[in-house]
mmCIF file of C-alpha atoms in Angstrom:
data_model
loop_
_atom_site.group_PDB
_atom_site.id
_atom_site.type_symbol
_atom_site.label_atom_id
_atom_site.label_comp_id
_atom_site.label_asym_id
_atom_site.label_seq_id
_atom_site.Cartn_x
_atom_site.Cartn_y
_atom_site.Cartn_z
ATOM 1 C CA MET M 1368 -58.660 -5.273 -2.008
ATOM 2 C CA ALA M 1369 -61.988 -6.290 -0.476
ATOM 3 C CA PRO M 1370 -64.749 -7.749 -2.537
ATOM 4 C CA HIS M 1371 -67.411 -5.348 -4.279
ATOM 5 C CA ARG M 1372 -69.487 -3.625 -1.280
ATOM 6 C CA GLU M 1373 -69.752 -0.285 0.550
ATOM 7 C CA GLY M 1374 -67.756 0.305 3.261
ATOM 8 C CA SER M 1375 -69.369 -0.210 6.705
ATOM 9 C CA ASP M 1376 -68.288 -0.549 10.314
ATOM 10 C CA ALA M 1377 -68.300 -4.099 10.318
ATOM 11 C CA SER M 1378 -66.169 -4.799 7.280
ATOM 12 C CA VAL M 1379 -63.622 -2.149 8.344
ATOM 13 C CA GLU M 1380 -63.801 -3.631 11.949
ATOM 14 C CA ALA M 1381 -62.955 -7.268 10.320
ATOM 15 C CA MET M 1382 -60.059 -5.713 8.055
ATOM 16 C CA VAL M 1383 -58.293 -4.218 11.091
ATOM 17 C CA ALA M 1384 -58.971 -7.500 13.125
ATOM 18 C CA GLN M 1385 -57.076 -9.194 10.420
ATOM 19 C CA VAL M 1386 -54.421 -7.038 10.565
ATOM 20 C CA GLU M 1387 -53.905 -7.217 14.314
ATOM 21 C CA LYS M 1388 -53.914 -11.180 13.916
ATOM 22 C CA HIS M 1389 -51.411 -10.911 10.902
ATOM 23 C CA PRO M 1390 -49.317 -7.588 11.132
ATOM 24 C CA ILE M 1391 -48.199 -5.905 8.206
ATOM 25 C CA SER M 1392 -44.264 -6.490 7.548
ATOM 26 C CA SER M 1393 -44.074 -6.432 4.066
ATOM 27 C CA ILE M 1394 -45.130 -3.587 1.659
ATOM 28 C CA LEU M 1395 -45.134 -3.404 -1.971
ATOM 29 C CA ILE M 1396 -45.538 -0.087 -3.508
ATOM 30 C CA ILE M 1397 -46.411 0.209 -7.469
ATOM 31 C CA ILE M 1398 -45.829 3.458 -9.242
ATOM 32 C CA ALA M 1399 -46.335 3.899 -12.939
ATOM 33 C CA MET M 1400 -44.029 6.594 -13.757
ATOM 34 C CA GLN M 1401 -40.010 7.043 -12.849
ATOM 35 C CA THR M 1402 -40.629 10.832 -12.021
ATOM 36 C CA GLU M 1403 -43.177 9.545 -9.443
ATOM 37 C CA ALA M 1404 -41.235 6.485 -8.334
ATOM 38 C CA LEU M 1405 -37.859 8.039 -7.754
ATOM 39 C CA PRO M 1406 -38.844 10.461 -4.906
ATOM 40 C CA VAL M 1407 -39.761 7.650 -3.028
ATOM 41 C CA VAL M 1408 -36.628 5.385 -3.838
ATOM 42 C CA ASN M 1409 -34.268 8.347 -2.524
ATOM 43 C CA LYS M 1410 -36.163 9.073 0.624
ATOM 44 C CA PHE M 1411 -36.295 5.335 1.767
ATOM 45 C CA GLN M 1412 -33.038 4.648 0.140
ATOM 46 C CA LEU M 1413 -34.441 1.711 -1.837
ATOM 47 C CA ILE M 1414 -31.833 -0.143 -4.119
ATOM 48 C CA GLU M 1415 -32.519 -1.494 -7.392
ATOM 49 C CA ASN M 1416 -32.502 -5.385 -7.377
ATOM 50 C CA PRO M 1417 -30.448 -6.482 -10.557
ATOM 51 C CA HIS M 1418 -31.858 -9.974 -9.946
ATOM 52 C CA SER M 1419 -35.360 -9.567 -9.770
ATOM 53 C CA SER M 1420 -37.207 -12.688 -10.312
ATOM 54 C CA PHE M 1421 -38.999 -11.196 -13.317
ATOM 55 C CA PRO M 1422 -38.551 -12.807 -16.668
ATOM 56 C CA LYS M 1423 -36.049 -11.780 -18.698
ATOM 57 C CA GLY M 1424 -36.646 -9.158 -21.428
ATOM 58 C CA VAL M 1425 -39.355 -7.334 -19.393
ATOM 59 C CA PRO M 1426 -38.604 -3.536 -18.483
ATOM 60 C CA TRP M 1427 -40.084 -3.905 -14.907
ATOM 61 C CA ILE M 1428 -37.634 -2.349 -12.103
ATOM 62 C CA HIS M 1429 -37.747 -3.925 -8.810
ATOM 63 C CA TYR M 1430 -36.427 -1.762 -5.687
ATOM 64 C CA HIS M 1431 -35.911 -2.903 -2.297
ATOM 65 C CA GLY M 1432 -35.135 -1.726 1.344
ATOM 66 C CA ALA M 1433 -36.605 -1.310 4.436
ATOM 67 C CA TYR M 1434 -38.218 0.952 6.916
ATOM 68 C CA LYS M 1435 -38.021 0.487 10.627
ATOM 69 C CA ASP M 1436 -38.871 -3.243 10.602
ATOM 70 C CA ILE M 1437 -40.893 -3.015 7.619
ATOM 71 C CA ILE M 1438 -39.692 -4.625 4.456
ATOM 72 C CA ILE M 1439 -40.385 -2.297 1.228
ATOM 73 C CA ASN M 1440 -40.308 -3.287 -2.174
ATOM 74 C CA LEU M 1441 -41.274 -0.937 -5.037
ATOM 75 C CA VAL M 1442 -41.994 -1.881 -8.629
ATOM 76 C CA TRP M 1443 -42.090 0.417 -11.406
ATOM 77 C CA PRO M 1444 -42.899 -0.942 -14.973
ATOM 78 C CA GLY M 1445 -40.166 0.589 -16.874
ATOM 79 C CA LYS M 1446 -39.980 2.192 -20.148
ATOM 80 C CA ASP M 1447 -41.985 0.863 -23.001
ATOM 81 C CA LEU M 1448 -39.439 -1.346 -25.229
ATOM 82 C CA THR M 1449 -40.679 0.232 -28.319
ATOM 83 C CA PHE M 1450 -41.621 3.846 -27.423
ATOM 84 C CA GLY M 1451 -39.361 4.831 -24.317
ATOM 85 C CA VAL M 1452 -41.852 6.683 -22.501
ATOM 86 C CA ASP M 1453 -43.085 5.038 -19.087
ATOM 87 C CA SER M 1454 -45.589 2.193 -19.248
ATOM 88 C CA VAL M 1455 -48.574 3.927 -18.177
ATOM 89 C CA GLY M 1456 -51.884 2.131 -17.973
ATOM 90 C CA THR M 1457 -53.980 -0.074 -16.135
ATOM 91 C CA ILE M 1458 -52.468 -3.191 -18.271
ATOM 92 C CA SER M 1459 -49.067 -2.680 -17.406
ATOM 93 C CA ALA M 1460 -49.946 -1.828 -13.652
ATOM 94 C CA SER M 1461 -51.851 -4.937 -13.739
ATOM 95 C CA LEU M 1462 -49.265 -7.325 -14.784
ATOM 96 C CA VAL M 1463 -46.465 -5.955 -12.722
ATOM 97 C CA THR M 1464 -48.929 -6.306 -9.612
ATOM 98 C CA TYR M 1465 -49.534 -9.952 -10.523
ATOM 99 C CA ALA M 1466 -46.065 -10.751 -11.283
ATOM 100 C CA SER M 1467 -44.760 -8.884 -7.986
ATOM 101 C CA ILE M 1468 -47.592 -10.359 -5.884
ATOM 102 C CA GLN M 1469 -45.882 -14.043 -7.024
ATOM 103 C CA ALA M 1470 -42.530 -12.740 -6.696
ATOM 104 C CA LEU M 1471 -42.657 -10.910 -3.120
ATOM 105 C CA GLN M 1472 -46.103 -12.019 -1.470
ATOM 106 C CA PRO M 1473 -46.559 -8.527 0.072
ATOM 107 C CA ASP M 1474 -48.837 -8.049 3.343
ATOM 108 C CA LEU M 1475 -50.139 -4.808 1.642
ATOM 109 C CA ILE M 1476 -50.162 -3.273 -1.983
ATOM 110 C CA ILE M 1477 -50.110 0.655 -2.019
ATOM 111 C CA ASN M 1478 -50.442 2.108 -5.691
ATOM 112 C CA ALA M 1479 -49.239 5.345 -5.414
ATOM 113 C CA GLY M 1480 -48.621 8.296 -8.098
ATOM 114 C CA THR M 1481 -50.219 11.637 -9.164
ATOM 115 C CA ALA M 1482 -53.900 12.247 -10.048
ATOM 116 C CA GLY M 1483 -56.393 14.530 -11.043
ATOM 117 C CA GLY M 1484 -58.997 15.953 -8.678
ATOM 118 C CA PHE M 1485 -62.215 17.537 -8.937
ATOM 119 C CA LYS M 1486 -62.308 20.649 -7.177
ATOM 120 C CA GLU M 1487 -66.464 20.449 -6.837
ATOM 121 C CA LYS M 1488 -65.684 17.135 -4.787
ATOM 122 C CA GLY M 1489 -63.310 18.991 -2.311
ATOM 123 C CA ALA M 1490 -60.239 18.396 -4.078
ATOM 124 C CA ALA M 1491 -56.797 20.897 -4.157
ATOM 125 C CA ILE M 1492 -53.617 21.065 -5.917
ATOM 126 C CA GLY M 1493 -51.011 19.282 -3.505
ATOM 127 C CA ASP M 1494 -53.537 17.044 -1.916
ATOM 128 C CA VAL M 1495 -52.765 13.781 -0.663
ATOM 129 C CA PHE M 1496 -55.632 11.449 -0.919
ATOM 130 C CA LEU M 1497 -56.230 7.711 0.431
ATOM 131 C CA ALA M 1498 -58.851 6.305 -2.084
ATOM 132 C CA SER M 1499 -61.745 4.532 -0.386
ATOM 133 C CA HIS M 1500 -63.226 2.879 -3.382
ATOM 134 C CA VAL M 1501 -61.617 2.374 -7.046
ATOM 135 C CA ALA M 1502 -63.747 1.616 -9.968
ATOM 136 C CA PHE M 1503 -63.062 1.798 -14.058
ATOM 137 C CA HIS M 1504 -64.809 4.601 -16.292
ATOM 138 C CA ASP M 1505 -63.831 3.359 -19.516
ATOM 139 C CA ARG M 1506 -65.154 -0.296 -19.698
ATOM 140 C CA ARG M 1507 -68.953 0.386 -20.535
ATOM 141 C CA ILE M 1508 -70.805 -2.959 -21.198
ATOM 142 C CA PRO M 1509 -74.437 -2.415 -21.229
ATOM 143 C CA ILE M 1510 -75.337 -5.858 -20.718
ATOM 144 C CA PRO M 1511 -76.910 -6.733 -17.076
ATOM 145 C CA VAL M 1512 -74.053 -7.664 -14.505
ATOM 146 C CA PHE M 1513 -71.534 -7.327 -17.371
ATOM 147 C CA ASP M 1514 -72.088 -3.531 -16.898
ATOM 148 C CA LEU M 1515 -71.157 -4.083 -13.147
ATOM 149 C CA TYR M 1516 -67.988 -6.241 -13.701
ATOM 150 C CA GLY M 1517 -66.933 -3.479 -16.266
ATOM 151 C CA VAL M 1518 -67.104 -0.563 -13.480
ATOM 152 C CA GLY M 1519 -65.302 -3.016 -11.446
ATOM 153 C CA LEU M 1520 -66.181 -1.289 -8.002
ATOM 154 C CA ARG M 1521 -63.826 -2.272 -5.195
ATOM 155 C CA GLN M 1522 -63.664 -1.025 -1.582
ATOM 156 C CA THR M 1523 -59.690 -0.539 -0.707
ATOM 157 C CA PHE M 1524 -58.119 -2.267 2.044
ATOM 158 C CA SER M 1525 -59.200 0.033 5.208
ATOM 159 C CA THR M 1526 -56.497 1.659 6.738
ATOM 160 C CA PRO M 1527 -58.161 3.966 9.473
ATOM 161 C CA ASN M 1528 -54.974 4.599 11.808
ATOM 162 C CA LEU M 1529 -53.014 5.759 8.568
ATOM 163 C CA LEU M 1530 -55.714 8.017 7.427
ATOM 164 C CA LYS M 1531 -55.937 9.585 10.954
ATOM 165 C CA ALA M 1532 -52.262 9.619 11.960
ATOM 166 C CA LEU M 1533 -51.313 11.319 8.414
ATOM 167 C CA ASN M 1534 -54.266 13.457 8.197
ATOM 168 C CA LEU M 1535 -54.986 12.464 4.715
ATOM 169 C CA LYS M 1536 -58.070 13.208 2.593
ATOM 170 C CA THR M 1537 -59.981 10.400 1.623
ATOM 171 C CA GLY M 1538 -62.362 9.711 -1.653
ATOM 172 C CA LYS M 1539 -63.423 7.649 -4.148
ATOM 173 C CA LEU M 1540 -60.852 7.103 -7.572
ATOM 174 C CA SER M 1541 -62.247 6.446 -10.979
ATOM 175 C CA THR M 1542 -59.343 4.968 -13.368
ATOM 176 C CA GLY M 1543 -58.886 4.529 -16.932
ATOM 177 C CA ASP M 1544 -56.327 4.246 -19.727
ATOM 178 C CA SER M 1545 -56.884 7.665 -21.334
ATOM 179 C CA LEU M 1546 -55.316 10.993 -20.013
ATOM 180 C CA ASP M 1547 -58.016 13.233 -21.370
ATOM 181 C CA MET M 1548 -61.840 12.845 -20.425
ATOM 182 C CA SER M 1549 -64.117 12.252 -22.924
ATOM 183 C CA PRO M 1550 -67.939 12.922 -22.258
ATOM 184 C CA HIS M 1551 -68.573 9.427 -21.991
ATOM 185 C CA ASP M 1552 -65.707 9.053 -19.368
ATOM 186 C CA GLU M 1553 -67.155 12.153 -17.657
ATOM 187 C CA ALA M 1554 -70.556 10.749 -17.117
ATOM 188 C CA SER M 1555 -69.114 7.420 -15.898
ATOM 189 C CA ILE M 1556 -66.588 9.427 -13.463
ATOM 190 C CA ALA M 1557 -69.748 11.169 -12.070
ATOM 191 C CA ALA M 1558 -71.495 7.684 -11.928
ATOM 192 C CA ASN M 1559 -68.559 6.488 -9.538
ATOM 193 C CA ASP M 1560 -68.952 9.348 -7.525
ATOM 194 C CA ALA M 1561 -65.013 9.774 -7.884
ATOM 195 C CA THR M 1562 -63.056 12.944 -6.283
ATOM 196 C CA VAL M 1563 -59.904 11.388 -8.078
ATOM 197 C CA LYS M 1564 -58.924 10.310 -11.537
ATOM 198 C CA ASP M 1565 -55.988 8.357 -12.386
ATOM 199 C CA MET M 1566 -54.729 5.722 -15.204
ATOM 200 C CA GLU M 1567 -54.233 2.844 -13.026
ATOM 201 C CA MET K 814 -46.406 -10.153 -32.110
ATOM 202 C CA ALA K 815 -43.436 -8.173 -33.726
ATOM 203 C CA PRO K 816 -42.575 -4.720 -32.986
ATOM 204 C CA HIS K 817 -44.258 -1.711 -33.959
ATOM 205 C CA ARG K 818 -43.924 -1.014 -37.814
ATOM 206 C CA GLU K 819 -45.860 -1.538 -41.012
ATOM 207 C CA GLY K 820 -45.719 -5.157 -42.533
ATOM 208 C CA SER K 821 -43.185 -5.292 -45.309
ATOM 209 C CA ASP K 822 -41.765 -8.149 -47.582
ATOM 210 C CA ALA K 823 -38.898 -8.203 -45.635
ATOM 211 C CA SER K 824 -40.261 -8.599 -42.290
ATOM 212 C CA VAL K 825 -42.748 -11.447 -43.621
ATOM 213 C CA GLU K 826 -39.634 -13.192 -45.084
ATOM 214 C CA ALA K 827 -37.662 -12.755 -41.557
ATOM 215 C CA MET K 828 -40.411 -14.133 -39.784
ATOM 216 C CA VAL K 829 -40.972 -17.337 -42.257
ATOM 217 C CA ALA K 830 -37.113 -17.965 -42.101
ATOM 218 C CA GLN K 831 -37.706 -18.272 -38.056
ATOM 219 C CA VAL K 832 -40.507 -20.308 -38.262
ATOM 220 C CA GLU K 833 -38.432 -22.698 -40.642
ATOM 221 C CA LYS K 834 -35.421 -22.349 -38.152
ATOM 222 C CA HIS K 835 -37.763 -23.124 -35.032
ATOM 223 C CA PRO K 836 -41.304 -25.152 -36.234
ATOM 224 C CA ILE K 837 -44.223 -24.464 -34.573
ATOM 225 C CA SER K 838 -44.597 -27.534 -31.816
ATOM 226 C CA SER K 839 -46.785 -26.033 -29.281
ATOM 227 C CA ILE K 840 -49.721 -23.530 -29.752
ATOM 228 C CA LEU K 841 -51.465 -21.408 -27.008
ATOM 229 C CA ILE K 842 -54.977 -20.316 -27.772
ATOM 230 C CA ILE K 843 -56.466 -17.965 -25.708
ATOM 231 C CA ILE K 844 -60.436 -17.061 -25.552
ATOM 232 C CA ALA K 845 -62.118 -14.583 -23.495
ATOM 233 C CA MET K 846 -65.678 -16.160 -23.206
ATOM 234 C CA GLN K 847 -66.601 -19.676 -22.213
ATOM 235 C CA THR K 848 -69.314 -19.860 -24.959
ATOM 236 C CA GLU K 849 -66.412 -19.393 -27.570
ATOM 237 C CA ALA K 850 -63.992 -21.550 -25.882
ATOM 238 C CA LEU K 851 -66.173 -24.750 -25.513
ATOM 239 C CA PRO K 852 -66.430 -25.331 -29.266
ATOM 240 C CA VAL K 853 -62.834 -25.019 -29.550
ATOM 241 C CA VAL K 854 -62.244 -27.657 -26.617
ATOM 242 C CA ASN K 855 -64.975 -30.188 -28.187
ATOM 243 C CA LYS K 856 -63.508 -30.073 -31.389
ATOM 244 C CA PHE K 857 -60.019 -30.925 -30.585
ATOM 245 C CA GLN K 858 -61.409 -33.162 -27.416
ATOM 246 C CA LEU K 859 -59.070 -30.987 -25.075
ATOM 247 C CA ILE K 860 -59.183 -31.795 -21.568
ATOM 248 C CA GLU K 861 -59.457 -29.490 -18.656
ATOM 249 C CA ASN K 862 -56.104 -29.537 -16.668
ATOM 250 C CA PRO K 863 -56.921 -29.698 -12.882
ATOM 251 C CA HIS K 864 -53.509 -29.380 -11.896
ATOM 252 C CA SER K 865 -52.842 -26.147 -14.031
ATOM 253 C CA SER K 866 -49.760 -24.181 -12.602
ATOM 254 C CA PHE K 867 -51.788 -20.983 -12.166
ATOM 255 C CA PRO K 868 -52.014 -19.478 -8.657
ATOM 256 C CA LYS K 869 -54.452 -20.681 -6.229
ATOM 257 C CA GLY K 870 -57.424 -18.740 -6.200
ATOM 258 C CA VAL K 871 -57.615 -17.382 -9.625
ATOM 259 C CA PRO K 872 -60.629 -18.361 -11.866
ATOM 260 C CA TRP K 873 -58.257 -19.353 -15.136
ATOM 261 C CA ILE K 874 -59.098 -22.456 -16.778
ATOM 262 C CA HIS K 875 -56.525 -24.565 -18.617
ATOM 263 C CA TYR K 876 -57.263 -27.026 -21.446
ATOM 264 C CA HIS K 877 -54.835 -29.157 -23.140
ATOM 265 C CA GLY K 878 -54.722 -31.717 -25.821
ATOM 266 C CA ALA K 879 -52.938 -32.472 -29.319
ATOM 267 C CA TYR K 880 -53.931 -32.360 -32.841
ATOM 268 C CA LYS K 881 -51.379 -34.627 -34.856
ATOM 269 C CA ASP K 882 -48.090 -33.388 -33.640
ATOM 270 C CA ILE K 883 -49.143 -30.143 -32.436
ATOM 271 C CA ILE K 884 -49.635 -29.544 -28.403
ATOM 272 C CA ILE K 885 -52.322 -27.424 -28.011
ATOM 273 C CA ASN K 886 -53.242 -25.334 -24.834
ATOM 274 C CA LEU K 887 -56.203 -23.621 -24.441
ATOM 275 C CA VAL K 888 -56.695 -21.106 -21.740
ATOM 276 C CA TRP K 889 -59.977 -19.235 -20.718
ATOM 277 C CA PRO K 890 -59.840 -16.516 -17.813
ATOM 278 C CA GLY K 891 -63.039 -18.187 -16.497
ATOM 279 C CA LYS K 892 -65.842 -16.488 -14.395
ATOM 280 C CA ASP K 893 -65.124 -13.280 -12.696
ATOM 281 C CA LEU K 894 -65.528 -14.358 -8.726
ATOM 282 C CA THR K 895 -67.311 -11.473 -7.323
ATOM 283 C CA PHE K 896 -70.064 -11.114 -10.459
ATOM 284 C CA GLY K 897 -69.856 -14.599 -12.072
ATOM 285 C CA VAL K 898 -69.763 -13.243 -15.383
ATOM 286 C CA ASP K 899 -66.877 -14.057 -17.961
ATOM 287 C CA SER K 900 -63.693 -11.916 -17.230
ATOM 288 C CA VAL K 901 -63.871 -9.992 -20.717
ATOM 289 C CA GLY K 902 -61.389 -7.056 -21.588
ATOM 290 C CA THR K 903 -57.949 -6.503 -21.994
ATOM 291 C CA ILE K 904 -56.551 -6.877 -18.442
ATOM 292 C CA SER K 905 -57.756 -10.451 -18.016
ATOM 293 C CA ALA K 906 -56.396 -11.537 -21.275
ATOM 294 C CA SER K 907 -52.990 -9.784 -20.736
ATOM 295 C CA LEU K 908 -53.106 -11.167 -17.023
ATOM 296 C CA VAL K 909 -53.695 -14.962 -18.585
ATOM 297 C CA THR K 910 -51.605 -14.471 -21.327
ATOM 298 C CA TYR K 911 -48.558 -13.372 -19.419
ATOM 299 C CA ALA K 912 -49.073 -16.409 -16.873
ATOM 300 C CA SER K 913 -49.647 -19.007 -19.704
ATOM 301 C CA ILE K 914 -46.530 -17.988 -21.704
ATOM 302 C CA GLN K 915 -44.614 -18.334 -18.248
ATOM 303 C CA ALA K 916 -46.183 -21.677 -17.590
ATOM 304 C CA LEU K 917 -46.149 -23.087 -21.351
ATOM 305 C CA GLN K 918 -43.548 -21.587 -23.243
ATOM 306 C CA PRO K 919 -45.703 -21.850 -26.306
ATOM 307 C CA ASP K 920 -44.354 -21.025 -29.943
ATOM 308 C CA LEU K 921 -47.342 -19.291 -31.166
ATOM 309 C CA ILE K 922 -50.211 -17.753 -29.632
ATOM 310 C CA ILE K 923 -53.989 -17.459 -30.859
ATOM 311 C CA ASN K 924 -56.131 -14.928 -29.260
ATOM 312 C CA ALA K 925 -59.670 -15.880 -30.752
ATOM 313 C CA GLY K 926 -63.285 -15.147 -30.398
ATOM 314 C CA THR K 927 -66.177 -13.288 -31.736
ATOM 315 C CA ALA K 928 -65.669 -9.765 -32.706
ATOM 316 C CA GLY K 929 -67.600 -6.723 -34.616
ATOM 317 C CA GLY K 930 -66.872 -5.828 -38.174
ATOM 318 C CA PHE K 931 -67.505 -3.027 -40.315
ATOM 319 C CA LYS K 932 -69.456 -3.576 -43.451
ATOM 320 C CA GLU K 933 -68.028 -0.519 -45.171
ATOM 321 C CA LYS K 934 -64.571 -2.155 -44.940
ATOM 322 C CA GLY K 935 -65.849 -5.276 -46.150
ATOM 323 C CA ALA K 936 -66.607 -7.579 -43.159
ATOM 324 C CA ALA K 937 -70.033 -9.427 -43.275
ATOM 325 C CA ILE K 938 -71.677 -11.619 -40.442
ATOM 326 C CA GLY K 939 -69.852 -15.023 -40.307
ATOM 327 C CA ASP K 940 -66.446 -14.057 -41.783
ATOM 328 C CA VAL K 941 -63.436 -15.155 -40.326
ATOM 329 C CA PHE K 942 -60.753 -12.729 -40.011
ATOM 330 C CA LEU K 943 -57.055 -12.981 -39.244
ATOM 331 C CA ALA K 944 -55.905 -9.723 -38.058
ATOM 332 C CA SER K 945 -52.704 -8.345 -39.709
ATOM 333 C CA HIS K 946 -52.383 -5.615 -37.029
ATOM 334 C CA VAL K 947 -53.668 -4.867 -33.610
ATOM 335 C CA ALA K 948 -54.159 -1.218 -32.135
ATOM 336 C CA PHE K 949 -56.086 -0.011 -29.063
ATOM 337 C CA HIS K 950 -58.601 2.664 -29.501
ATOM 338 C CA ASP K 951 -59.521 3.726 -25.719
ATOM 339 C CA ARG K 952 -55.944 4.619 -24.790
ATOM 340 C CA ARG K 953 -55.881 8.457 -25.513
ATOM 341 C CA ILE K 954 -52.852 9.906 -24.166
ATOM 342 C CA PRO K 955 -52.319 13.117 -26.515
ATOM 343 C CA ILE K 956 -48.951 13.816 -25.392
ATOM 344 C CA PRO K 957 -46.139 13.306 -28.069
ATOM 345 C CA VAL K 958 -44.803 9.411 -28.162
ATOM 346 C CA PHE K 959 -47.201 8.671 -25.302
ATOM 347 C CA ASP K 960 -49.848 9.047 -27.894
ATOM 348 C CA LEU K 961 -48.384 6.161 -30.154
ATOM 349 C CA TYR K 962 -47.718 4.229 -26.772
ATOM 350 C CA GLY K 963 -51.531 4.363 -26.179
ATOM 351 C CA VAL K 964 -52.487 3.516 -29.367
ATOM 352 C CA GLY K 965 -49.816 0.482 -29.442
ATOM 353 C CA LEU K 966 -50.023 -0.430 -33.166
ATOM 354 C CA ARG K 967 -48.585 -3.996 -33.487
ATOM 355 C CA GLN K 968 -47.935 -6.307 -36.311
ATOM 356 C CA THR K 969 -49.372 -9.887 -35.666
ATOM 357 C CA PHE K 970 -47.214 -12.832 -36.326
ATOM 358 C CA SER K 971 -47.244 -13.363 -40.345
ATOM 359 C CA THR K 972 -48.689 -16.623 -41.043
ATOM 360 C CA PRO K 973 -49.027 -16.380 -45.110
ATOM 361 C CA ASN K 974 -49.376 -20.222 -45.513
ATOM 362 C CA LEU K 975 -52.501 -20.314 -43.211
ATOM 363 C CA LEU K 976 -54.287 -17.359 -44.477
ATOM 364 C CA LYS K 977 -54.215 -18.930 -47.925
ATOM 365 C CA ALA K 978 -54.892 -22.520 -47.232
ATOM 366 C CA LEU K 979 -58.004 -21.396 -45.052
ATOM 367 C CA ASN K 980 -58.776 -18.774 -47.393
ATOM 368 C CA LEU K 981 -59.475 -16.295 -44.662
ATOM 369 C CA LYS K 982 -59.994 -12.639 -44.802
ATOM 370 C CA THR K 983 -57.496 -10.436 -43.528
ATOM 371 C CA GLY K 984 -57.308 -6.895 -41.704
ATOM 372 C CA LYS K 985 -56.501 -4.544 -39.192
ATOM 373 C CA LEU K 986 -58.111 -5.287 -35.394
ATOM 374 C CA SER K 987 -58.854 -2.444 -33.074
ATOM 375 C CA THR K 988 -59.285 -3.170 -29.137
ATOM 376 C CA GLY K 989 -60.821 -1.663 -26.228
ATOM 377 C CA ASP K 990 -62.752 -2.463 -22.728
ATOM 378 C CA SER K 991 -66.201 -1.332 -24.054
ATOM 379 C CA LEU K 992 -68.825 -3.037 -26.020
ATOM 380 C CA ASP K 993 -70.299 -0.145 -27.173
ATOM 381 C CA MET K 994 -68.481 2.595 -29.321
ATOM 382 C CA SER K 995 -68.724 6.326 -28.263
ATOM 383 C CA PRO K 996 -67.848 8.890 -30.674
ATOM 384 C CA HIS K 997 -63.908 9.186 -29.323
ATOM 385 C CA ASP K 998 -63.733 5.507 -29.809
ATOM 386 C CA GLU K 999 -65.183 5.659 -33.268
ATOM 387 C CA ALA K 1000 -62.769 8.052 -34.677
ATOM 388 C CA SER K 1001 -59.833 6.138 -32.904
ATOM 389 C CA ILE K 1002 -61.029 3.269 -34.597
ATOM 390 C CA ALA K 1003 -61.247 4.868 -38.040
ATOM 391 C CA ALA K 1004 -57.539 6.231 -37.551
ATOM 392 C CA ASN K 1005 -56.784 2.659 -36.647
ATOM 393 C CA ASP K 1006 -57.952 1.803 -40.215
ATOM 394 C CA ALA K 1007 -59.655 -1.365 -38.440
ATOM 395 C CA THR K 1008 -61.804 -3.534 -40.082
ATOM 396 C CA VAL K 1009 -62.434 -5.574 -36.862
ATOM 397 C CA LYS K 1010 -63.603 -4.347 -33.507
ATOM 398 C CA ASP K 1011 -62.875 -6.619 -30.481
ATOM 399 C CA MET K 1012 -62.572 -6.227 -26.674
ATOM 400 C CA GLU K 1013 -59.192 -8.217 -25.956
#
């Protein structure tokens, strides 16, 4: 993702120029839950890689395959070894994304899954959103500059053609490690101007 | 750290037996902030490793040295590349710990730093605590089993000799990505029976 700043025509143009110079040939899809991952695995007929380069002992699952001339890798953090539930949340997502970048060197990363949406911001059940910006709502560090680090606002990689071709909605996404929404979270989500809320 | 369960004499004995079979010869110290890390670096006269095996572009700093016959590695996540502040919080700590385990294969990991303590649980300014258990207070997932995964209670590696020899205090530690403490956090910290609160 691009450094912290508001989207501008200039930055979008720069990203498009970058893609034209280095076309995307390898995509990494990160999905937190098995029930979210399997429909994508089935759709693209991806195969589980039993010899992934992840360290021994981690539950991370690597699927791979191709669509036209694009290599597709999908990584799901797997089931927590102690509790047997999907390893949701920002820590697992960060670890598998880091390890997958090291192992697979993708050109583009798509973090996909189900999310909450706010009606008053124009979201409806079944909508598909492409996040324009991502930020945290549960890292409150009320010290100058640390506060901005905690929120960690980032502009996502700009994909104007994708947005247009698939007629998707777009909006800002706020993330945090809780499924519920405390009053403090709600205030931060509003400050993040978020249409979409997820946990990764 | 050991799997989720309450401490018992049997589990402590098992850990002690494990250490006797495989003595600790390499220690990894993870510290979130530069002002916390530098006194340790100076005390043990550690040297910055300019050729660390971390990927290019990350701000993570690796110091190394020895004390008697023990190899000491200290890793500090460095300054955030966008904001220039220490990369505090659970995500940075998890990433550098993962990468350091891969690179350095330590026998023991010490996550050290300053923390908050609760007076009513017996903590005072200047105390040094060895955490007996660690858990999260800001990963609320109110679904059966996912709730336990979110809290993620773990018993730390038992070091009874260290505790005795240095006459340290011990207590449970609760962690989360915010410096402040919302009412929801406060309730979770109480549920975690925490004496110490930190951010990693």
